[in-house]
mmCIF file of C-alpha atoms in Angstrom:
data_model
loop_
_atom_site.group_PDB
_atom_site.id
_atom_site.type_symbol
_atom_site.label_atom_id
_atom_site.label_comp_id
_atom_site.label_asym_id
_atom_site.label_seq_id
_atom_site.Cartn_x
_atom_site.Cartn_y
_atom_site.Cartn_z
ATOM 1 C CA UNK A 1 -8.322 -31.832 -30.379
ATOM 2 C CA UNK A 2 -10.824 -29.721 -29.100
ATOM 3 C CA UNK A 3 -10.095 -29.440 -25.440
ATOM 4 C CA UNK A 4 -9.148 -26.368 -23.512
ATOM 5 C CA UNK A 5 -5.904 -24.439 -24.604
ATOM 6 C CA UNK A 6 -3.841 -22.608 -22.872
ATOM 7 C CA UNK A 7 -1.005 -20.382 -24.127
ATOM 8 C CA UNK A 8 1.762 -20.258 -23.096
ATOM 9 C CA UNK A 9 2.691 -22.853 -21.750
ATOM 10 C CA UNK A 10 5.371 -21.338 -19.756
ATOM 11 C CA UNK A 11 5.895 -17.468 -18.774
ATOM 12 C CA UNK A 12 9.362 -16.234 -17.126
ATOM 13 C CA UNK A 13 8.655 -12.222 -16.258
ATOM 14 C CA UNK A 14 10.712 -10.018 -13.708
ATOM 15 C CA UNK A 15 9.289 -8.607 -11.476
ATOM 16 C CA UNK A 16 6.837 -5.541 -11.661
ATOM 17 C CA UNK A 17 6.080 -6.345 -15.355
ATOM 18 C CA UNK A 18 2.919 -7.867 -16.682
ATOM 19 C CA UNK A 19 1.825 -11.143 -17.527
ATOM 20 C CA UNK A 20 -0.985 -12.338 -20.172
ATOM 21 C CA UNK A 21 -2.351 -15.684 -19.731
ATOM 22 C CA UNK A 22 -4.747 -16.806 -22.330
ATOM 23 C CA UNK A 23 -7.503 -19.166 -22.553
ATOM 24 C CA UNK A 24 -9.627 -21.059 -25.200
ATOM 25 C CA UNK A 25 -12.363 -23.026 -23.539
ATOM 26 C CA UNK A 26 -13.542 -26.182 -25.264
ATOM 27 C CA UNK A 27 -16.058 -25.813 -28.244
ATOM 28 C CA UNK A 28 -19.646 -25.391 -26.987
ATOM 29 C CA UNK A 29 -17.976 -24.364 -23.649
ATOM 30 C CA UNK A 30 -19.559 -20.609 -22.776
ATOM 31 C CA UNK A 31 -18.175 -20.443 -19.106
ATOM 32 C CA UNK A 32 -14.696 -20.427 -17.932
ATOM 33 C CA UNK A 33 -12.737 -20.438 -14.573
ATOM 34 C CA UNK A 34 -9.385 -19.892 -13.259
ATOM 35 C CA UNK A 35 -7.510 -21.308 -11.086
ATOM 36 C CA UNK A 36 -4.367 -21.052 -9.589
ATOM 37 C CA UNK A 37 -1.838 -23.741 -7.920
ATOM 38 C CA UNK A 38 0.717 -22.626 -5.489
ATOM 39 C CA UNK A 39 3.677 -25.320 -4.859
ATOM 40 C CA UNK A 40 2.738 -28.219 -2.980
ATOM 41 C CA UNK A 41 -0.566 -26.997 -2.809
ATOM 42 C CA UNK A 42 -4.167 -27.694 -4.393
ATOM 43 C CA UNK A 43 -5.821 -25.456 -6.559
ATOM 44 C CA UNK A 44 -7.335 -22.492 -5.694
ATOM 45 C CA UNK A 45 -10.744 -20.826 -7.143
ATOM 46 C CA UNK A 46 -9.743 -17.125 -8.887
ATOM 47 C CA UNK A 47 -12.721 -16.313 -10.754
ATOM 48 C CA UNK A 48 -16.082 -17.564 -13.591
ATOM 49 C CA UNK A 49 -16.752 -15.686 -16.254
ATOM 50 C CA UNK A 50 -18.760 -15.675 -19.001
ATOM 51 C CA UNK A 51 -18.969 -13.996 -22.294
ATOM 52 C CA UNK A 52 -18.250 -10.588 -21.595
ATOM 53 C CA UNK A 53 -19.484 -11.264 -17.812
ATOM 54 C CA UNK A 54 -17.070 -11.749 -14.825
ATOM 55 C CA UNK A 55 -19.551 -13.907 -12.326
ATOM 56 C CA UNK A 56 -17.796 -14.503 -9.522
ATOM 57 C CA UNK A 57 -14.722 -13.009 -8.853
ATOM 58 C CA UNK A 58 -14.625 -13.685 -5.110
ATOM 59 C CA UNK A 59 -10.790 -15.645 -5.313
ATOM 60 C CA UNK A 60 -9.379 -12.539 -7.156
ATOM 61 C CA UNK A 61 -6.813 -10.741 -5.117
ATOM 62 C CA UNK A 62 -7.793 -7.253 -4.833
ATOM 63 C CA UNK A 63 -4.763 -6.017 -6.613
ATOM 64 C CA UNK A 64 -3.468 -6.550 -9.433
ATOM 65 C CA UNK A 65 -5.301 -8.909 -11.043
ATOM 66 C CA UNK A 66 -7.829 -9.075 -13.597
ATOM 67 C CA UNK A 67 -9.782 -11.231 -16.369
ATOM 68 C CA UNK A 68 -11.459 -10.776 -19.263
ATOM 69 C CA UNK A 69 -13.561 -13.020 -21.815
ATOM 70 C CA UNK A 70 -14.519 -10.646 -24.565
ATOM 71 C CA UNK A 71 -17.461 -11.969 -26.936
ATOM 72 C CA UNK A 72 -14.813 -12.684 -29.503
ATOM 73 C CA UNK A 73 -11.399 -14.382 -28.500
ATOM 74 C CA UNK A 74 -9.767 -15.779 -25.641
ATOM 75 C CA UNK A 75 -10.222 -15.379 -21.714
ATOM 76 C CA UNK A 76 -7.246 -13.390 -20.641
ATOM 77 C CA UNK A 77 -6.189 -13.360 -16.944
ATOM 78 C CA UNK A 78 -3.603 -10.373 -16.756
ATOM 79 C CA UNK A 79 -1.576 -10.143 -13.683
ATOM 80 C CA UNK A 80 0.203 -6.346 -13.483
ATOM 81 C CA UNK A 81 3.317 -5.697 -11.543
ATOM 82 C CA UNK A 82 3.697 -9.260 -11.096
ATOM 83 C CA UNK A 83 5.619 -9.762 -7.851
ATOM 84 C CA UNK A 84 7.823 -13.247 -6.894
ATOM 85 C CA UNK A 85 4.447 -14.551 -4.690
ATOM 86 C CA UNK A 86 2.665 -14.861 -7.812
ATOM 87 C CA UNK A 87 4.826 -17.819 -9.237
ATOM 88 C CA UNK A 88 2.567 -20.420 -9.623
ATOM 89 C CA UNK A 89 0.935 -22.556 -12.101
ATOM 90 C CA UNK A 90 -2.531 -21.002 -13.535
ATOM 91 C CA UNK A 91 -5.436 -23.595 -15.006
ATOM 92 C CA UNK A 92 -7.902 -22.642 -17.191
ATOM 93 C CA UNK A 93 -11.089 -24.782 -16.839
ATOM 94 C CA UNK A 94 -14.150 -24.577 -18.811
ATOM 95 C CA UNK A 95 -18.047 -26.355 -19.075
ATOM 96 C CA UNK A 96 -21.120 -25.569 -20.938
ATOM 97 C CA UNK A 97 -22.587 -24.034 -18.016
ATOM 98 C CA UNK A 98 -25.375 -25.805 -16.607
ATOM 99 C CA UNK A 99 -24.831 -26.165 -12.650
ATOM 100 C CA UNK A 100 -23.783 -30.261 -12.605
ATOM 101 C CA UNK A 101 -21.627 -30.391 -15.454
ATOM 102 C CA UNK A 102 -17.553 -31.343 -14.722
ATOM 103 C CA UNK A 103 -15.013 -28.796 -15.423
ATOM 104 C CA UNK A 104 -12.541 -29.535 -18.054
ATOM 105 C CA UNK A 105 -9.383 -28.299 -17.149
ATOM 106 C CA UNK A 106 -6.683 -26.603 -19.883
ATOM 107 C CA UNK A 107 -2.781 -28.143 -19.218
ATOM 108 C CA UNK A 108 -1.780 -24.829 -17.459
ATOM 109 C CA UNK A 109 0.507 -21.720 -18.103
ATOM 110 C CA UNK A 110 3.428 -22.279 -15.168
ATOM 111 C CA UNK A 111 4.531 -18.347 -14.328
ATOM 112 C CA UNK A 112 7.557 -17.658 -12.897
ATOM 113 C CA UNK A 113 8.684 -14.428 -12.239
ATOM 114 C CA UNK A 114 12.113 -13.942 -11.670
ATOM 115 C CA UNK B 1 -17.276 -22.776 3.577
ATOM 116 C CA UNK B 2 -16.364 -26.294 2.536
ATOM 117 C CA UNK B 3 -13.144 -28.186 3.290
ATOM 118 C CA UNK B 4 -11.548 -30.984 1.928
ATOM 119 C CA UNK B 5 -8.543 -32.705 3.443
ATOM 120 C CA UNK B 6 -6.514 -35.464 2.212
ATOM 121 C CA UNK B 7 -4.592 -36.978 5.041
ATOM 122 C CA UNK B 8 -1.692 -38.747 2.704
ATOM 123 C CA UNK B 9 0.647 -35.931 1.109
ATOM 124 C CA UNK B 10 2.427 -39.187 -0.343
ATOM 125 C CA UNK B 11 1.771 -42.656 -1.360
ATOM 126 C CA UNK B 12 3.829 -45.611 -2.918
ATOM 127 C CA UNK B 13 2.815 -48.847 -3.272
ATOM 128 C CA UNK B 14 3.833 -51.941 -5.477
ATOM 129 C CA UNK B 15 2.454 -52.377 -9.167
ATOM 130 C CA UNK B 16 -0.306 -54.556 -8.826
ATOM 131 C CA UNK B 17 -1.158 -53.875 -5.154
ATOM 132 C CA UNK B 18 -4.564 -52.580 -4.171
ATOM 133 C CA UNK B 19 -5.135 -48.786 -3.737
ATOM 134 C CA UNK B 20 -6.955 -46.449 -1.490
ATOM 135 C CA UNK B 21 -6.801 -42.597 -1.503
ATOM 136 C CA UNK B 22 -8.403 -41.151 1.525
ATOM 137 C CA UNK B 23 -10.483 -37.864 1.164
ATOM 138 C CA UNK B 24 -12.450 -36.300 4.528
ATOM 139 C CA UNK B 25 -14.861 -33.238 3.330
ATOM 140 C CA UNK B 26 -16.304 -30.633 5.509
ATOM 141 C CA UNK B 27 -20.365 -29.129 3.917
ATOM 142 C CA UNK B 28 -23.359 -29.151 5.361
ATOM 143 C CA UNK B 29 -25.363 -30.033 2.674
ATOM 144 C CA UNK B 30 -25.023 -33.188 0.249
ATOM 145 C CA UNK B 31 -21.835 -32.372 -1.387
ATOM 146 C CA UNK B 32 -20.826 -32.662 -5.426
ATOM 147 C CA UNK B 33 -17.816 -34.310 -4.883
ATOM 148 C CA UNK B 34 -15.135 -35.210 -7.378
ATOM 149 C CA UNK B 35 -11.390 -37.344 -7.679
ATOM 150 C CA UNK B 36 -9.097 -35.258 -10.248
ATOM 151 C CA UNK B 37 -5.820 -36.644 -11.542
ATOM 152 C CA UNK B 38 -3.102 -34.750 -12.339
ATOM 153 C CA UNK B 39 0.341 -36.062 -14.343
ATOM 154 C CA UNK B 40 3.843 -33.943 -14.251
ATOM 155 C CA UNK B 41 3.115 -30.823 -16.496
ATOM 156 C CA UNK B 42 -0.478 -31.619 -17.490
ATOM 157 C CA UNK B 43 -3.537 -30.450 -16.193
ATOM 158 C CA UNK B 44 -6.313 -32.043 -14.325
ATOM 159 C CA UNK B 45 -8.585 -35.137 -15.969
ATOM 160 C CA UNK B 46 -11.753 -35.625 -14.450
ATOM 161 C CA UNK B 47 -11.383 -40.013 -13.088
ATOM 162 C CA UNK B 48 -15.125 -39.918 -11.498
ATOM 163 C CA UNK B 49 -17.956 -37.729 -10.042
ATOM 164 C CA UNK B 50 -19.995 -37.646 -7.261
ATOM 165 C CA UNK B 51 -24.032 -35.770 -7.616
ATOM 166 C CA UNK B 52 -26.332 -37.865 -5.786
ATOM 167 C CA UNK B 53 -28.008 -41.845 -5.820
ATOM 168 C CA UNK B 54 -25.694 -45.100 -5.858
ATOM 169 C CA UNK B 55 -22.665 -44.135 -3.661
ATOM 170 C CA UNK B 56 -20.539 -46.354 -4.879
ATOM 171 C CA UNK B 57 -19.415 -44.898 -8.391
ATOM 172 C CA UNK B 58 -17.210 -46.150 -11.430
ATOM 173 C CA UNK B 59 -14.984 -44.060 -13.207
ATOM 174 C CA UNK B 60 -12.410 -43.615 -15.649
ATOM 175 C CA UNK B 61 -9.433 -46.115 -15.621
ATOM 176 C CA UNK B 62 -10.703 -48.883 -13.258
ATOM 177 C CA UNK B 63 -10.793 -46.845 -10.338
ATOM 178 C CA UNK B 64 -13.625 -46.291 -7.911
ATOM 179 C CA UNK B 65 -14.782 -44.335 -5.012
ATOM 180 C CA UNK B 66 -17.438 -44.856 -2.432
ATOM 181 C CA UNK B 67 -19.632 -41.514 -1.142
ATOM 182 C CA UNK B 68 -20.074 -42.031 3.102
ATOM 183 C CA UNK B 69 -22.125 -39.389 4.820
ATOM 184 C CA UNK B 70 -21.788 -40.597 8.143
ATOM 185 C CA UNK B 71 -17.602 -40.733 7.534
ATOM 186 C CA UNK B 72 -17.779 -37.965 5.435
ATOM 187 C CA UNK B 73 -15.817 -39.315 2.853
ATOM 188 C CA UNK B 74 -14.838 -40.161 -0.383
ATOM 189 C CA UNK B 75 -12.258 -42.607 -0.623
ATOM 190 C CA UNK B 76 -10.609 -43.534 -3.784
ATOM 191 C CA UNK B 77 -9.563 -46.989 -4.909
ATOM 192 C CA UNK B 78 -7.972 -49.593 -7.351
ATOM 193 C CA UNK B 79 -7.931 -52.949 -7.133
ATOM 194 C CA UNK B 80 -4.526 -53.239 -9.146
ATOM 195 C CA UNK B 81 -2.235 -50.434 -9.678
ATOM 196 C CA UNK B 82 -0.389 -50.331 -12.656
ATOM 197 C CA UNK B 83 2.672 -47.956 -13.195
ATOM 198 C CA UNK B 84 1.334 -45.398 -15.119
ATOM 199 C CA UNK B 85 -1.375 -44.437 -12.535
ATOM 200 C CA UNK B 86 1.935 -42.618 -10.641
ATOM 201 C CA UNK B 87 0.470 -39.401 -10.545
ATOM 202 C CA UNK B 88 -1.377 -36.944 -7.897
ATOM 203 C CA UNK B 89 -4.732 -37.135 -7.328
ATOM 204 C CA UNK B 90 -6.911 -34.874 -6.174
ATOM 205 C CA UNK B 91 -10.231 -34.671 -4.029
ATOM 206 C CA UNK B 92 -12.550 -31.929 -4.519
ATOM 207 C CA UNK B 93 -15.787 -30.431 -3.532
ATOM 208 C CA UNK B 94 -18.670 -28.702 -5.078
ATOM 209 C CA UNK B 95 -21.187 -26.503 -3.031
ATOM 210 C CA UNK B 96 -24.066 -27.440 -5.156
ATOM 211 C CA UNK B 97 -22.068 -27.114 -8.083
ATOM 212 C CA UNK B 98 -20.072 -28.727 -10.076
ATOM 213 C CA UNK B 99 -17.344 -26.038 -11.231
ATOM 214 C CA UNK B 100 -16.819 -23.695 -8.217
ATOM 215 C CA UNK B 101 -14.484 -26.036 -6.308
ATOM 216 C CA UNK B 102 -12.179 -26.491 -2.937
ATOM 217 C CA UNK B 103 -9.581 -28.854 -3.685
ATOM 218 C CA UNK B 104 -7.547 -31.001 -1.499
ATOM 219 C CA UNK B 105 -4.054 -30.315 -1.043
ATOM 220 C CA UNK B 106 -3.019 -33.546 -3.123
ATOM 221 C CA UNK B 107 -1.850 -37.219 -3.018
ATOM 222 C CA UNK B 108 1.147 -37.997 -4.521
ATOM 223 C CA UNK B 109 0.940 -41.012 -6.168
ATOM 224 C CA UNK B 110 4.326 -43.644 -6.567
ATOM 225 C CA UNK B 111 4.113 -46.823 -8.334
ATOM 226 C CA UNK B 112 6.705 -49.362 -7.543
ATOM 227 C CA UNK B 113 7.899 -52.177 -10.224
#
Protein backbone atom coordinates (compact mmCIF):
# COMPACT_ATOMS: atom_id res chain seq x y z
CA UNK A 1 0.00 0.00 0.00
CA UNK A 2 1.31 3.08 -1.07
CA UNK A 3 -0.62 5.68 0.82
CA UNK A 4 0.68 8.13 3.34
CA UNK A 5 2.46 6.71 6.54
CA UNK A 6 2.72 7.94 9.54
CA UNK A 7 4.89 6.72 12.44
CA UNK A 8 4.06 6.31 15.24
CA UNK A 9 1.07 5.73 15.57
CA UNK A 10 0.84 6.73 19.09
CA UNK A 11 3.37 9.02 21.22
CA UNK A 12 3.02 9.28 25.23
CA UNK A 13 5.89 12.10 26.29
CA UNK A 14 5.98 14.13 29.68
CA UNK A 15 6.05 17.13 29.61
CA UNK A 16 8.96 19.51 28.47
CA UNK A 17 10.49 16.66 26.36
CA UNK A 18 10.39 16.38 22.63
CA UNK A 19 8.34 14.73 20.24
CA UNK A 20 9.21 13.43 16.52
CA UNK A 21 6.40 12.85 14.27
CA UNK A 22 7.26 11.43 10.95
CA UNK A 23 5.80 11.43 7.62
CA UNK A 24 6.02 9.50 4.25
CA UNK A 25 3.82 11.10 1.67
CA UNK A 26 2.37 8.87 -1.02
CA UNK A 27 4.67 7.91 -4.04
CA UNK A 28 4.75 10.69 -6.67
CA UNK A 29 3.49 12.95 -3.79
CA UNK A 30 6.26 16.06 -3.60
CA UNK A 31 4.15 18.31 -1.17
CA UNK A 32 3.06 17.64 2.27
CA UNK A 33 0.91 19.31 5.05
CA UNK A 34 0.19 19.04 8.61
CA UNK A 35 -2.43 19.20 10.44
CA UNK A 36 -3.46 19.04 13.77
CA UNK A 37 -6.91 17.93 15.58
CA UNK A 38 -7.69 19.14 18.99
CA UNK A 39 -10.62 17.04 20.85
CA UNK A 40 -13.92 17.57 19.58
CA UNK A 41 -12.61 19.76 17.15
CA UNK A 42 -11.83 19.86 13.23
CA UNK A 43 -8.58 19.99 11.89
CA UNK A 44 -6.46 22.70 11.86
CA UNK A 45 -3.86 23.90 8.99
CA UNK A 46 0.02 23.82 10.63
CA UNK A 47 2.11 24.12 7.70
CA UNK A 48 3.11 22.90 3.41
CA UNK A 49 6.23 22.03 2.65
CA UNK A 50 8.05 20.85 0.02
CA UNK A 51 11.30 19.20 -0.60
CA UNK A 52 13.60 20.98 1.45
CA UNK A 53 11.06 24.11 1.31
CA UNK A 54 8.68 25.08 4.20
CA UNK A 55 5.81 27.12 2.03
CA UNK A 56 3.52 28.19 4.25
CA UNK A 57 3.98 27.99 7.69
CA UNK A 58 1.30 30.50 8.71
CA UNK A 59 -0.66 27.70 11.34
CA UNK A 60 2.74 27.08 13.10
CA UNK A 61 2.73 28.30 16.64
CA UNK A 62 5.53 30.57 17.09
CA UNK A 63 7.17 28.40 19.64
CA UNK A 64 8.17 25.42 19.71
CA UNK A 65 7.38 23.94 16.76
CA UNK A 66 9.01 23.06 13.68
CA UNK A 67 9.06 20.83 10.33
CA UNK A 68 11.28 19.59 8.11
CA UNK A 69 11.15 17.57 4.67
CA UNK A 70 14.76 16.99 3.80
CA UNK A 71 15.39 15.91 0.00
CA UNK A 72 15.93 12.42 1.28
CA UNK A 73 13.55 10.85 4.01
CA UNK A 74 10.59 11.66 5.85
CA UNK A 75 8.75 15.04 6.81
CA UNK A 76 9.40 15.43 10.48
CA UNK A 77 7.20 17.79 12.57
CA UNK A 78 9.21 18.13 15.96
CA UNK A 79 7.40 19.66 18.79
CA UNK A 80 10.16 20.76 21.76
CA UNK A 81 9.21 21.12 25.34
CA UNK A 82 6.00 19.65 24.57
CA UNK A 83 3.52 21.03 27.10
CA UNK A 84 -0.14 19.16 28.12
CA UNK A 85 -2.03 21.77 25.37
CA UNK A 86 -0.29 20.06 22.71
CA UNK A 87 -2.17 16.63 23.13
CA UNK A 88 -3.79 16.16 20.10
CA UNK A 89 -3.93 14.03 17.14
CA UNK A 90 -1.41 15.22 14.18
CA UNK A 91 -2.33 14.22 10.24
CA UNK A 92 -0.01 14.11 7.72
CA UNK A 93 -1.56 14.84 4.26
CA UNK A 94 0.11 14.81 1.02
CA UNK A 95 -0.71 15.56 -3.13
CA UNK A 96 1.37 15.89 -6.14
CA UNK A 97 1.15 19.49 -5.99
CA UNK A 98 -0.74 21.02 -8.63
CA UNK A 99 -3.34 23.63 -7.04
CA UNK A 100 -6.83 21.30 -7.54
CA UNK A 101 -5.60 18.09 -6.58
CA UNK A 102 -7.30 16.37 -3.09
CA UNK A 103 -5.14 15.85 -0.17
CA UNK A 104 -4.57 12.38 0.93
CA UNK A 105 -4.46 12.21 4.44
CA UNK A 106 -1.87 9.68 6.56
CA UNK A 107 -3.99 7.71 9.67
CA UNK A 108 -2.41 10.12 12.27
CA UNK A 109 0.20 10.02 15.18
CA UNK A 110 -2.28 10.68 18.48
CA UNK A 111 0.32 12.63 21.10
CA UNK A 112 -0.31 12.67 24.46
CA UNK A 113 1.81 14.14 26.79
CA UNK A 114 1.46 13.25 30.17
CA UNK B 1 -10.69 34.15 5.88
CA UNK B 2 -13.09 31.33 5.13
CA UNK B 3 -15.46 29.57 7.54
CA UNK B 4 -17.17 26.52 7.54
CA UNK B 5 -19.80 25.52 10.06
CA UNK B 6 -21.61 22.40 10.49
CA UNK B 7 -24.68 22.99 12.54
CA UNK B 8 -25.17 19.08 13.75
CA UNK B 9 -22.26 18.09 16.30
CA UNK B 10 -24.32 14.68 16.28
CA UNK B 11 -26.49 12.60 14.16
CA UNK B 12 -28.28 9.12 14.45
CA UNK B 13 -30.59 7.82 12.31
CA UNK B 14 -31.99 4.26 11.43
CA UNK B 15 -30.09 1.86 8.91
CA UNK B 16 -31.71 2.37 5.81
CA UNK B 17 -33.13 5.88 6.44
CA UNK B 18 -32.20 8.77 4.20
CA UNK B 19 -29.28 11.10 5.17
CA UNK B 20 -28.42 14.72 5.08
CA UNK B 21 -25.29 16.41 6.57
CA UNK B 22 -25.62 20.11 6.61
CA UNK B 23 -22.48 22.29 5.82
CA UNK B 24 -22.86 26.47 5.68
CA UNK B 25 -19.38 28.06 4.26
CA UNK B 26 -18.31 31.57 4.58
CA UNK B 27 -15.68 32.89 1.03
CA UNK B 28 -16.14 35.34 -1.17
CA UNK B 29 -15.09 33.79 -4.09
CA UNK B 30 -16.33 30.33 -5.65
CA UNK B 31 -15.14 28.01 -3.06
CA UNK B 32 -13.22 24.34 -3.54
CA UNK B 33 -15.25 22.63 -1.29
CA UNK B 34 -14.90 19.10 -0.02
CA UNK B 35 -16.94 16.19 2.44
CA UNK B 36 -14.08 14.15 4.40
CA UNK B 37 -14.88 11.04 6.40
CA UNK B 38 -13.23 10.07 9.21
CA UNK B 39 -13.60 6.37 11.16
CA UNK B 40 -12.36 5.83 15.03
CA UNK B 41 -8.45 5.88 14.78
CA UNK B 42 -8.09 6.38 11.02
CA UNK B 43 -7.49 9.30 9.14
CA UNK B 44 -9.50 11.25 6.71
CA UNK B 45 -10.81 9.60 3.10
CA UNK B 46 -11.67 11.97 0.61
CA UNK B 47 -16.06 10.83 -0.18
CA UNK B 48 -16.42 13.78 -2.95
CA UNK B 49 -15.10 17.18 -4.23
CA UNK B 50 -16.35 20.27 -5.13
CA UNK B 51 -14.11 22.69 -8.14
CA UNK B 52 -16.57 24.17 -10.34
CA UNK B 53 -19.59 23.07 -13.23
CA UNK B 54 -22.51 20.50 -12.34
CA UNK B 55 -23.34 21.25 -8.64
CA UNK B 56 -24.73 18.33 -7.93
CA UNK B 57 -21.70 15.81 -7.52
CA UNK B 58 -21.28 11.91 -6.96
CA UNK B 59 -18.84 10.51 -4.82
CA UNK B 60 -17.42 7.68 -3.15
CA UNK B 61 -19.85 5.20 -1.40
CA UNK B 62 -23.28 6.31 -2.75
CA UNK B 63 -23.26 9.52 -1.20
CA UNK B 64 -23.83 12.91 -2.75
CA UNK B 65 -23.73 16.55 -2.18
CA UNK B 66 -25.28 19.48 -3.90
CA UNK B 67 -23.01 23.00 -4.26
CA UNK B 68 -25.77 26.20 -3.51
CA UNK B 69 -24.33 29.66 -3.85
CA UNK B 70 -27.24 31.49 -2.94
CA UNK B 71 -27.53 29.06 0.51
CA UNK B 72 -24.06 28.81 0.68
CA UNK B 73 -23.95 25.33 1.13
CA UNK B 74 -22.93 22.03 0.68
CA UNK B 75 -25.11 19.55 2.03
CA UNK B 76 -24.29 15.96 2.17
CA UNK B 77 -26.60 13.04 1.52
CA UNK B 78 -27.54 9.26 1.25
CA UNK B 79 -30.41 7.86 0.18
CA UNK B 80 -29.93 4.65 2.45
CA UNK B 81 -27.63 4.49 5.29
CA UNK B 82 -26.09 1.43 6.03
CA UNK B 83 -24.24 0.72 9.40
CA UNK B 84 -20.89 1.04 8.51
CA UNK B 85 -21.23 4.68 7.27
CA UNK B 86 -21.23 5.46 11.42
CA UNK B 87 -18.48 7.68 11.29
CA UNK B 88 -17.74 11.67 11.35
CA UNK B 89 -17.80 13.54 8.50
CA UNK B 90 -16.34 16.44 7.73
CA UNK B 91 -16.97 19.68 5.54
CA UNK B 92 -14.17 21.62 4.31
CA UNK B 93 -13.10 24.53 2.29
CA UNK B 94 -10.46 25.45 -0.13
CA UNK B 95 -9.51 29.16 -0.94
CA UNK B 96 -8.71 28.42 -4.48
CA UNK B 97 -7.04 25.43 -3.51
CA UNK B 98 -7.48 22.26 -2.94
CA UNK B 99 -4.97 21.38 0.05
CA UNK B 100 -4.83 24.52 2.28
CA UNK B 101 -8.11 23.84 4.12
CA UNK B 102 -10.67 25.16 7.04
CA UNK B 103 -12.50 22.32 8.27
CA UNK B 104 -15.75 22.08 9.99
CA UNK B 105 -15.88 21.16 13.46
CA UNK B 106 -17.47 17.62 12.59
CA UNK B 107 -20.67 15.48 12.36
CA UNK B 108 -20.83 12.62 14.26
CA UNK B 109 -22.33 10.07 12.50
CA UNK B 110 -24.67 7.02 14.44
CA UNK B 111 -26.24 4.30 12.58
CA UNK B 112 -29.08 2.56 14.23
CA UNK B 113 -30.01 -1.32 13.45
Amino acid sequence: NAGVMQNPRHLVRRRGQEARLRCSPMKGHSHVYWYRQLPEEGLKFMVYLQKENIIDESGMPKERFSAEFPKEGPSILRIQQVVRGDSAAYFCASSPGQFNSPLHFGNGTRLTVT
Amino acid sequence: AQSVTQPDIHITVSEGASLELRCNYSYGATPYLFWYVQSPGQGLQLLLKYFSGDTLVQGIKGFEAEFKRSQSSFNLRKPSVHWSDAAEYFCAVGAGTASKLTFGTGTRLQVTL
